[in-house]
Amino acid sequence: MDKKTLREPSIKALSLIADPETLKHIVPFLMDPSKIIQEEALRAIERFYRKGVSEEFITGEIKRLIGDNVLDILITHAWSQKTDVRISAILILGLMKDERAYNPLLEISQDENFKEDVTKALVFIGKDRPESLLKLFDTESLYQKRFICEVAGRIISPVYYTTFEKLLEDEDGHIRSLAAIAISKIGDIKAVKPIKKLLSDPYEDVQEAAVNALSNLRSGLSVAELTGILEDTNPALRKNAALLLGEIGAAEAVPALGFALKDSDIEVRKAVIKAFSNLKTEESISFLILALTDEEPDIRALSALSLGYIGGSGTFDALHLLLSDSDDYVRVAASKALGILKDARAVGPLIRILSDKNGFVVTTAIESLSKIGGEKARAALLQILSSEDKEIIRTAIKALSSFDNVEEELLPFLKDDDWATRMAAVEVLIKIAKATTRKKLEELLDTEEDPIVKKAVQEGLGV
């Protein structure tokens, strides 16, 4: 293969076959005088790996045929202007497991487009020698410290326990969050005590990380202790204790959580609702129904949505009453929840709120009627196509896609003066895929001026 024009396609062809025996013919091209040939060799080696050739075999061949010089070659291409070449070089740097690649890879990681590729490469290097990453935590660079936390968190080695424990007290909230999640994955329950301190952290995202971390260490948690925290004077602790009880499935805590529904802090009550949503016991469902009478609209709405997903005895009767709630968002939540339940008894109440003064309530009711289905729902949706509100019309058109024999009512909207309405009609009629609708869509191609609508028609018809 003396000619460059032949070498490039030959290298690619061999990589597509990916016979391990042919790798020895490709690796030397990493040192070819031609940059283009080097790049094709990089792509080829990546293909060998993607097609299942072991990393041990690949790196063994590279070391045998090139030796230590490969590091400089790979680092140079890791800064290539060509994305695919750059990704190949970063991958192979990881496979080589050479600690000398740490610093260049850290620098490359600051380009967000390649951060994930570098992360995987560093995990490759560090998984066999996790202690080799420890020195990288010792830095003044906030970015590097955060990034190494992420990398070490994926490796999940006890080697990092002490480091992560110290980082739980770091001045940077993001690092505290990363350390909490990472140390919990190691699985040592002695981490419970230091992580619990973060339940009252000044930053909510750190508190959230602490809840997630502690849920990973549930065997080291005391339900009785968490239940007691529901009465703490600190609302952040009460909130996070409630969330944690839900995350670990502590059904025995339902009575205490029910009492916490009366908490003076709305965030605590929201956390209790989320806990009940996770627990899904009959008693927790009863408390969720009770929460539908809370004075705060957010609590009523959150409870309604939770009940929609859980279901259970008495849920429909409680939810349909909220369709007349004074708060718009609560009516939206109740309407959505009834659609999730798919209880045919909800069709009548949902049809009645199609005349609601709030457009969002109406569009949500339309979507719920579509989910429930039935002739009454279909008739109501066809009727609302005469609305003067374009958003309501578009929502109804899309909702009718789940019903049969609606094409005749939808065809006129292909000539609507609103492009978004025409688009909605096109999307639904393409799904129906009948000969009559296809003919009308083909006719639309001759008159449609909006490029977005025209493209949708062309793609739908396959022309």
Short mmCIF file of N, CA and C in Angstrom, two decimals, residues 203-290:
data_model
loop_
_atom_site.label_atom_id
_atom_site.label_comp_id
_atom_site.label_asym_id
_atom_site.label_seq_id
_atom_site.Cartn_x
_atom_site.Cartn_y
_atom_site.Cartn_z
N TYR A 203 -27.68 24.90 50.77
CA TYR A 203 -28.10 24.78 49.38
C TYR A 203 -29.03 23.58 49.19
N GLU A 204 -30.16 23.82 48.51
CA GLU A 204 -31.15 22.76 48.33
C GLU A 204 -30.62 21.61 47.47
N ASP A 205 -29.77 21.93 46.47
CA ASP A 205 -29.27 20.84 45.64
C ASP A 205 -28.35 19.91 46.42
N VAL A 206 -27.67 20.46 47.43
CA VAL A 206 -26.83 19.62 48.29
C VAL A 206 -27.73 18.76 49.18
N GLN A 207 -28.79 19.34 49.71
CA GLN A 207 -29.75 18.58 50.51
C GLN A 207 -30.33 17.42 49.68
N GLU A 208 -30.67 17.73 48.44
CA GLU A 208 -31.24 16.70 47.56
C GLU A 208 -30.25 15.57 47.32
N ALA A 209 -28.98 15.95 47.12
CA ALA A 209 -27.94 14.93 46.94
C ALA A 209 -27.80 14.07 48.19
N ALA A 210 -27.91 14.70 49.35
CA ALA A 210 -27.80 13.96 50.61
C ALA A 210 -28.94 12.96 50.75
N VAL A 211 -30.15 13.37 50.38
CA VAL A 211 -31.30 12.46 50.43
C VAL A 211 -31.06 11.27 49.51
N ASN A 212 -30.62 11.55 48.29
CA ASN A 212 -30.35 10.46 47.33
C ASN A 212 -29.24 9.54 47.84
N ALA A 213 -28.21 10.15 48.40
CA ALA A 213 -27.07 9.36 48.90
C ALA A 213 -27.50 8.47 50.06
N LEU A 214 -28.26 9.02 50.98
CA LEU A 214 -28.70 8.23 52.14
C LEU A 214 -29.65 7.11 51.73
N SER A 215 -30.43 7.35 50.69
CA SER A 215 -31.32 6.28 50.22
C SER A 215 -30.52 5.11 49.66
N ASN A 216 -29.28 5.38 49.21
CA ASN A 216 -28.40 4.29 48.76
C ASN A 216 -27.84 3.49 49.93
N LEU A 217 -27.93 4.07 51.12
CA LEU A 217 -27.37 3.43 52.32
C LEU A 217 -28.48 3.11 53.33
N ARG A 218 -29.62 2.70 52.82
CA ARG A 218 -30.81 2.53 53.67
C ARG A 218 -30.59 1.54 54.81
N SER A 219 -29.71 0.58 54.61
CA SER A 219 -29.47 -0.40 55.69
C SER A 219 -28.84 0.25 56.91
N GLY A 220 -28.26 1.42 56.73
CA GLY A 220 -27.65 2.12 57.85
C GLY A 220 -28.53 3.19 58.45
N LEU A 221 -29.79 3.25 58.00
CA LEU A 221 -30.71 4.28 58.48
C LEU A 221 -31.68 3.72 59.51
N SER A 222 -32.11 4.58 60.40
CA SER A 222 -33.12 4.21 61.41
C SER A 222 -34.42 4.94 61.08
N VAL A 223 -35.47 4.17 60.78
CA VAL A 223 -36.77 4.77 60.49
C VAL A 223 -37.27 5.56 61.69
N ALA A 224 -37.04 5.02 62.88
CA ALA A 224 -37.48 5.71 64.10
C ALA A 224 -36.79 7.07 64.23
N GLU A 225 -35.51 7.11 63.92
CA GLU A 225 -34.78 8.38 64.01
C GLU A 225 -35.31 9.38 62.98
N LEU A 226 -35.55 8.91 61.75
CA LEU A 226 -36.06 9.79 60.71
C LEU A 226 -37.46 10.29 61.05
N THR A 227 -38.26 9.41 61.62
CA THR A 227 -39.61 9.81 62.04
C THR A 227 -39.54 10.89 63.10
N GLY A 228 -38.58 10.76 64.00
CA GLY A 228 -38.40 11.77 65.04
C GLY A 228 -38.00 13.12 64.47
N ILE A 229 -37.23 13.10 63.38
CA ILE A 229 -36.79 14.36 62.75
C ILE A 229 -37.97 15.13 62.16
N LEU A 230 -39.08 14.45 61.90
CA LEU A 230 -40.27 15.13 61.39
C LEU A 230 -40.78 16.18 62.36
N GLU A 231 -40.32 16.12 63.60
CA GLU A 231 -40.74 17.10 64.61
C GLU A 231 -39.62 18.08 64.96
N ASP A 232 -38.54 18.05 64.19
CA ASP A 232 -37.41 18.95 64.45
C ASP A 232 -37.82 20.40 64.20
N THR A 233 -37.13 21.33 64.84
CA THR A 233 -37.45 22.75 64.66
C THR A 233 -36.97 23.29 63.32
N ASN A 234 -36.04 22.56 62.68
CA ASN A 234 -35.50 23.00 61.39
C ASN A 234 -36.39 22.46 60.25
N PRO A 235 -37.06 23.33 59.50
CA PRO A 235 -37.95 22.85 58.43
C PRO A 235 -37.22 22.08 57.33
N ALA A 236 -35.95 22.44 57.06
CA ALA A 236 -35.19 21.71 56.04
C ALA A 236 -35.00 20.26 56.45
N LEU A 237 -34.71 20.04 57.72
CA LEU A 237 -34.55 18.67 58.22
C LEU A 237 -35.87 17.92 58.16
N ARG A 238 -36.96 18.59 58.53
CA ARG A 238 -38.27 17.93 58.48
C ARG A 238 -38.61 17.53 57.04
N LYS A 239 -38.36 18.45 56.12
CA LYS A 239 -38.64 18.18 54.70
C LYS A 239 -37.83 16.99 54.20
N ASN A 240 -36.55 16.99 54.46
CA ASN A 240 -35.68 15.93 53.93
C ASN A 240 -35.89 14.59 54.62
N ALA A 241 -36.30 14.62 55.87
CA ALA A 241 -36.64 13.37 56.56
C ALA A 241 -37.86 12.74 55.90
N ALA A 242 -38.84 13.57 55.57
CA ALA A 242 -40.04 13.07 54.89
C ALA A 242 -39.69 12.47 53.53
N LEU A 243 -38.88 13.19 52.77
CA LEU A 243 -38.47 12.69 51.46
C LEU A 243 -37.74 11.36 51.58
N LEU A 244 -36.86 11.28 52.55
CA LEU A 244 -36.05 10.08 52.73
C LEU A 244 -36.91 8.89 53.15
N LEU A 245 -37.89 9.13 54.00
CA LEU A 245 -38.79 8.05 54.41
C LEU A 245 -39.54 7.48 53.20
N GLY A 246 -39.90 8.36 52.28
CA GLY A 246 -40.54 7.89 51.06
C GLY A 246 -39.59 7.13 50.16
N GLU A 247 -38.36 7.63 50.04
CA GLU A 247 -37.37 7.01 49.17
C GLU A 247 -37.02 5.59 49.62
N ILE A 248 -36.98 5.37 50.93
CA ILE A 248 -36.58 4.04 51.42
C ILE A 248 -37.78 3.13 51.64
N GLY A 249 -38.98 3.62 51.30
CA GLY A 249 -40.17 2.77 51.40
C GLY A 249 -40.58 2.43 52.81
N ALA A 250 -40.46 3.40 53.71
CA ALA A 250 -40.77 3.15 55.13
C ALA A 250 -42.27 3.25 55.39
N ALA A 251 -42.99 2.19 55.04
CA ALA A 251 -44.45 2.19 55.20
C ALA A 251 -44.88 2.37 56.65
N GLU A 252 -44.04 1.94 57.59
CA GLU A 252 -44.39 2.07 59.01
C GLU A 252 -44.41 3.53 59.46
N ALA A 253 -43.86 4.41 58.62
CA ALA A 253 -43.82 5.83 58.99
C ALA A 253 -45.04 6.60 58.49
N VAL A 254 -45.97 5.93 57.81
CA VAL A 254 -47.13 6.62 57.23
C VAL A 254 -47.93 7.42 58.26
N PRO A 255 -48.24 6.86 59.44
CA PRO A 255 -48.99 7.67 60.42
C PRO A 255 -48.27 8.97 60.80
N ALA A 256 -46.96 8.88 61.02
CA ALA A 256 -46.19 10.07 61.38
C ALA A 256 -46.16 11.06 60.22
N LEU A 257 -46.06 10.55 59.00
CA LEU A 257 -46.09 11.42 57.83
C LEU A 257 -47.46 12.07 57.68
N GLY A 258 -48.49 11.31 58.02
CA GLY A 258 -49.84 11.87 57.97
C GLY A 258 -49.99 13.05 58.91
N PHE A 259 -49.40 12.94 60.08
CA PHE A 259 -49.43 14.05 61.03
C PHE A 259 -48.67 15.25 60.47
N ALA A 260 -47.59 14.96 59.71
CA ALA A 260 -46.77 16.03 59.14
C ALA A 260 -47.49 16.78 58.01
N LEU A 261 -48.63 16.25 57.56
CA LEU A 261 -49.42 16.97 56.57
C LEU A 261 -49.95 18.29 57.13
N LYS A 262 -49.91 18.42 58.45
CA LYS A 262 -50.37 19.65 59.10
C LYS A 262 -49.21 20.61 59.38
N ASP A 263 -48.01 20.27 58.90
CA ASP A 263 -46.84 21.11 59.15
C ASP A 263 -47.09 22.53 58.65
N SER A 264 -46.57 23.50 59.37
CA SER A 264 -46.78 24.90 59.00
C SER A 264 -45.99 25.31 57.77
N ASP A 265 -44.96 24.54 57.43
CA ASP A 265 -44.11 24.86 56.28
C ASP A 265 -44.60 24.12 55.04
N ILE A 266 -44.89 24.87 53.98
CA ILE A 266 -45.45 24.26 52.77
C ILE A 266 -44.47 23.29 52.10
N GLU A 267 -43.16 23.57 52.20
CA GLU A 267 -42.18 22.68 51.58
C GLU A 267 -42.15 21.33 52.29
N VAL A 268 -42.39 21.34 53.57
CA VAL A 268 -42.47 20.08 54.32
C VAL A 268 -43.68 19.30 53.86
N ARG A 269 -44.80 19.98 53.70
CA ARG A 269 -46.02 19.30 53.26
C ARG A 269 -45.85 18.74 51.84
N LYS A 270 -45.17 19.48 50.98
CA LYS A 270 -44.89 18.97 49.64
C LYS A 270 -44.05 17.69 49.70
N ALA A 271 -43.08 17.70 50.59
CA ALA A 271 -42.22 16.52 50.75
C ALA A 271 -43.02 15.32 51.24
N VAL A 272 -43.97 15.57 52.11
CA VAL A 272 -44.83 14.49 52.62
C VAL A 272 -45.66 13.90 51.47
N ILE A 273 -46.18 14.78 50.61
CA ILE A 273 -46.95 14.30 49.45
C ILE A 273 -46.08 13.41 48.58
N LYS A 274 -44.84 13.83 48.33
CA LYS A 274 -43.92 13.03 47.52
C LYS A 274 -43.62 11.69 48.18
N ALA A 275 -43.51 11.71 49.50
CA ALA A 275 -43.26 10.47 50.23
C ALA A 275 -44.43 9.51 50.07
N PHE A 276 -45.65 10.02 50.22
CA PHE A 276 -46.84 9.18 50.05
C PHE A 276 -46.91 8.63 48.62
N SER A 277 -46.48 9.44 47.65
CA SER A 277 -46.49 8.99 46.25
C SER A 277 -45.57 7.80 46.05
N ASN A 278 -44.48 7.77 46.79
CA ASN A 278 -43.54 6.65 46.69
C ASN A 278 -44.02 5.43 47.46
N LEU A 279 -44.70 5.66 48.57
CA LEU A 279 -45.12 4.55 49.44
C LEU A 279 -46.29 3.77 48.86
N LYS A 280 -47.28 4.48 48.30
CA LYS A 280 -48.40 3.85 47.58
C LYS A 280 -49.21 2.85 48.41
N THR A 281 -49.24 2.99 49.72
CA THR A 281 -50.08 2.11 50.54
C THR A 281 -51.50 2.67 50.58
N GLU A 282 -52.46 1.84 50.99
CA GLU A 282 -53.85 2.31 51.09
C GLU A 282 -53.96 3.48 52.05
N GLU A 283 -53.20 3.40 53.15
CA GLU A 283 -53.25 4.47 54.14
C GLU A 283 -52.65 5.77 53.58
N SER A 284 -51.57 5.64 52.80
CA SER A 284 -50.96 6.84 52.23
C SER A 284 -51.88 7.46 51.18
N ILE A 285 -52.63 6.64 50.45
CA ILE A 285 -53.59 7.15 49.48
C ILE A 285 -54.69 7.94 50.19
N SER A 286 -55.12 7.44 51.34
CA SER A 286 -56.14 8.15 52.13
C SER A 286 -55.63 9.52 52.55
N PHE A 287 -54.36 9.59 52.92
CA PHE A 287 -53.78 10.88 53.32
C PHE A 287 -53.65 11.82 52.12
N LEU A 288 -53.35 11.26 50.94
CA LEU A 288 -53.28 12.09 49.74
C LEU A 288 -54.64 12.69 49.41
N ILE A 289 -55.68 11.90 49.59
CA ILE A 289 -57.04 12.41 49.37
C ILE A 289 -57.35 13.52 50.37
N LEU A 290 -56.91 13.33 51.61
CA LEU A 290 -57.10 14.36 52.63
C LEU A 290 -56.37 15.65 52.24
#
